[in-house]
CSV table of C-alpha atoms in Angstrom, one decimal:
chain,number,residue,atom,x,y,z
A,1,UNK,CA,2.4,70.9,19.1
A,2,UNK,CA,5.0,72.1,16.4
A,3,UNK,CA,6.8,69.1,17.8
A,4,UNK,CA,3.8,66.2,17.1
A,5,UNK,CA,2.9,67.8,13.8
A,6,UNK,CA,6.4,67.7,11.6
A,7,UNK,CA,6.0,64.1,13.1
A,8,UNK,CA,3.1,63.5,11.9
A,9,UNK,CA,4.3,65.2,8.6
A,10,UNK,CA,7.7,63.5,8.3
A,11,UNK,CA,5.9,60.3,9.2
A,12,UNK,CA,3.1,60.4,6.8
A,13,UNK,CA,3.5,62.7,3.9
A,14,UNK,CA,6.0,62.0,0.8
A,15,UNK,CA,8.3,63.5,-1.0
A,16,UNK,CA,5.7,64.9,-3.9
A,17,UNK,CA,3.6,66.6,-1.1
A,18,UNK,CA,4.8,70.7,-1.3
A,19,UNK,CA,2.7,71.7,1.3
A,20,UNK,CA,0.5,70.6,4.6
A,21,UNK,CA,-2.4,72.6,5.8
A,22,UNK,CA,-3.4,72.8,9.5
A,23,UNK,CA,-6.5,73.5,10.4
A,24,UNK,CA,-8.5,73.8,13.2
A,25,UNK,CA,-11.8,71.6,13.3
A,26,UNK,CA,-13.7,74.5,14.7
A,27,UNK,CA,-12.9,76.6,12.2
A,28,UNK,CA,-16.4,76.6,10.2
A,29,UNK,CA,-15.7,79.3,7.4
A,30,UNK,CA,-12.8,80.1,5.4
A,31,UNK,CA,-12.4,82.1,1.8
A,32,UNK,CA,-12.0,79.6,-0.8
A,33,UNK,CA,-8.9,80.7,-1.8
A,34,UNK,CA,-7.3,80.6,1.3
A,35,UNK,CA,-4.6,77.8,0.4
A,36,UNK,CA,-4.0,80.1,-2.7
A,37,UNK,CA,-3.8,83.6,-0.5
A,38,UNK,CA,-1.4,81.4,2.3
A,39,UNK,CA,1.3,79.7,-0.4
A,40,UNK,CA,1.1,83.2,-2.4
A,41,UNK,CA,3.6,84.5,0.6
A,42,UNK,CA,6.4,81.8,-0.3
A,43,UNK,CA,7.5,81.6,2.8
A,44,UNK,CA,7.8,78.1,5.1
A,45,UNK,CA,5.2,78.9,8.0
A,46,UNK,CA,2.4,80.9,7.3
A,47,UNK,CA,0.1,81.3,9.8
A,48,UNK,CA,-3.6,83.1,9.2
A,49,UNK,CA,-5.0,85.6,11.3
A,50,UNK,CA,-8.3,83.8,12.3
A,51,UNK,CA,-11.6,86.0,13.6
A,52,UNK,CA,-15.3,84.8,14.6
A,53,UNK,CA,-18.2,86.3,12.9
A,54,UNK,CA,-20.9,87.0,16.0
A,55,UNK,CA,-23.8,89.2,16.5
A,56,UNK,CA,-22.8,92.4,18.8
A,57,UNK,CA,-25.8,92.9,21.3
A,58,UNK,CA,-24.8,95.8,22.0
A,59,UNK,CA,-23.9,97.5,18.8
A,60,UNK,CA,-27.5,95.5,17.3
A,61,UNK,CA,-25.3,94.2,14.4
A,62,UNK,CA,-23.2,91.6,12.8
A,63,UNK,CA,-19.5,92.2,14.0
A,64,UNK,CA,-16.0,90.2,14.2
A,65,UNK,CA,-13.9,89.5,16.7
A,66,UNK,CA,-10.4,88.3,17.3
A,67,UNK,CA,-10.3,84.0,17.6
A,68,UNK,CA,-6.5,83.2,17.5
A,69,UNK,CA,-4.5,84.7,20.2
A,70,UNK,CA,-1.5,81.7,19.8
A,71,UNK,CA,0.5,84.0,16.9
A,72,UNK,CA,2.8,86.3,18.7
A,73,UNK,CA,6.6,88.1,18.8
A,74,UNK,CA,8.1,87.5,21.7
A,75,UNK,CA,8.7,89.8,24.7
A,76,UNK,CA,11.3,90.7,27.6
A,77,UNK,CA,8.8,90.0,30.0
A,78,UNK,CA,7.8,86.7,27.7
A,79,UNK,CA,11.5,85.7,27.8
A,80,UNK,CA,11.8,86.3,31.7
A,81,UNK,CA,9.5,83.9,32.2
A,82,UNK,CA,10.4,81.3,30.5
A,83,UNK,CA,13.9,81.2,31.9
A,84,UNK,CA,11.7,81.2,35.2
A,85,UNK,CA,10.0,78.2,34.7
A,86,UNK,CA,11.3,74.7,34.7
A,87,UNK,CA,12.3,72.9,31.6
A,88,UNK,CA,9.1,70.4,31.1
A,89,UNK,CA,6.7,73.8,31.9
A,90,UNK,CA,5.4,75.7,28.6
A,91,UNK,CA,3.7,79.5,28.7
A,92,UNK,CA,-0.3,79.6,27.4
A,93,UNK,CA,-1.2,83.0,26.0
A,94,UNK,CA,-4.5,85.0,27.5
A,95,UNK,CA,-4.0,84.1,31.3
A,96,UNK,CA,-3.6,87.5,33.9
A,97,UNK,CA,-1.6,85.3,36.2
A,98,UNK,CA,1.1,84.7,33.5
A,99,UNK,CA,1.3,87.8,31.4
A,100,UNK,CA,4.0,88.1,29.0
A,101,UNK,CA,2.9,91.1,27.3
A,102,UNK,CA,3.5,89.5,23.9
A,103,UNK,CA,2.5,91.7,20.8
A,104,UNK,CA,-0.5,89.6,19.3
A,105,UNK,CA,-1.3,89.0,15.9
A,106,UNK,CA,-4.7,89.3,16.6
A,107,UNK,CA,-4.5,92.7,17.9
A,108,UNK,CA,-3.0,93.9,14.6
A,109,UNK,CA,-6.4,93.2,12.7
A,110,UNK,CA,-7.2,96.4,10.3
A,111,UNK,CA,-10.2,96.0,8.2
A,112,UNK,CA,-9.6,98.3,5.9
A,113,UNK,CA,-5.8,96.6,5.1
A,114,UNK,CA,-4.2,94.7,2.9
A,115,UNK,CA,-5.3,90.9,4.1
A,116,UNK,CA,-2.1,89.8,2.6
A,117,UNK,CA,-0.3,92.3,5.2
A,118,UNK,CA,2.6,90.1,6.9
A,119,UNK,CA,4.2,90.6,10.0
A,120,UNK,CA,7.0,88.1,11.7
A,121,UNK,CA,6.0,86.0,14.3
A,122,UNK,CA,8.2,84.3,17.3
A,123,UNK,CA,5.4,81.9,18.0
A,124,UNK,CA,2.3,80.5,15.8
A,125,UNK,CA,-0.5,78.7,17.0
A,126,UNK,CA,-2.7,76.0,15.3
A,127,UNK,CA,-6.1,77.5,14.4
A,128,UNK,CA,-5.1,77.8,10.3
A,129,UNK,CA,-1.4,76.8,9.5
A,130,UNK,CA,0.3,76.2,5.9
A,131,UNK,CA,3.6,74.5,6.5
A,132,UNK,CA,6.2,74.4,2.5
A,133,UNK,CA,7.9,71.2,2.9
A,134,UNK,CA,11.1,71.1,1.8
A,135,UNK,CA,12.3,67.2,1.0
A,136,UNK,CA,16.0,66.5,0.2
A,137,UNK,CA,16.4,63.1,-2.3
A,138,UNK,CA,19.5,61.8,-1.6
C-alpha cells in the first residue's frame, strides 16, 4: 500500500504541495484540527491512532474502542515469519493463525494522556496518515 500511495503522490502532487493526508473513507469523525495536531509532530510519517465511538451493551453506555490495529513495532516472532514466507507473500495483523505478537499502537491507548504522546512505529497502516513531502528542485 506504502508502495501505490508515494505513486500516486509522486505522480500527482507538485512540488508546492508540503503535505498529503491519507484517510480512510470509513472514517466518519475526526477533531478539526487533526491536520494541525498530525504536522505539529514535524516528523515525515505520522500516523493517528484511530478508535470507534460505540454503545457498550454491557456497560449501558457510550464507550470507545480500538479501530486501527495496522500501526505496529516489529517483533522476533514478526521477523521469523516473514523470513518464512515467500517473497510475493505479505503478513495481515489480527489473524490467530499468523501471530506475530507485534506491540500495537492501538493497545497503547490512555485516555487520560497526552493525545500528542508519540511512539515509533516499524509499520503504519492507512486508516489516518499525514505523509511531509520533501521535493528536491534541481
Amino acid at each position: 500500500m506504502a508502495a501505490a500511495r508515494n505513486s500516486l503522490v509522486f505522480t500527482t502532487i507538485g512540488p508546492y504541495t508540503s503535505w498529503v493526508l491519507w484517510l480512510d473513507a470509513d472514517i466518519v469523525e475526526t477533531p478539526n484540527t487533526l491536520i494541525q495536531d498530525l504536522t505539529k509532530h514535524n516528523k515525515p510519517v505520522v500516523s493517528a491512532n484511530c478508535y470507534q465511538r460505540y454503545f457498550d451493551e454491557e456497560k449501558k453506555k457510550d464507550s470507545i474502542r480500538p479501530y486501527d490495529y495496522n500501526n505496529w513495532v516489529e517483533s522476533e516472532d514478526g521477523l521469523k515469519l516473514a523470513a518464512s514466507l515467500p517473497e510475493d507473500e505479505i503478513i495481515v495483523e489480527g489473524y490467530a493463525e499468523i501471530a506475530t505478537y507485534r506491540p500495537l499502537m492501538a493497545h497503547f491507548y490512555d485516555p487520560n494522556g497526552d493525545i500528542h504522546t508519540e511512539m515509533e512505529l516499524d509499520g503504519v497502516g492507512g486508516a489516518c496518515v499525514i505523509k511531509l513531502l520533501v521535493y528536491q528542485i534541481i
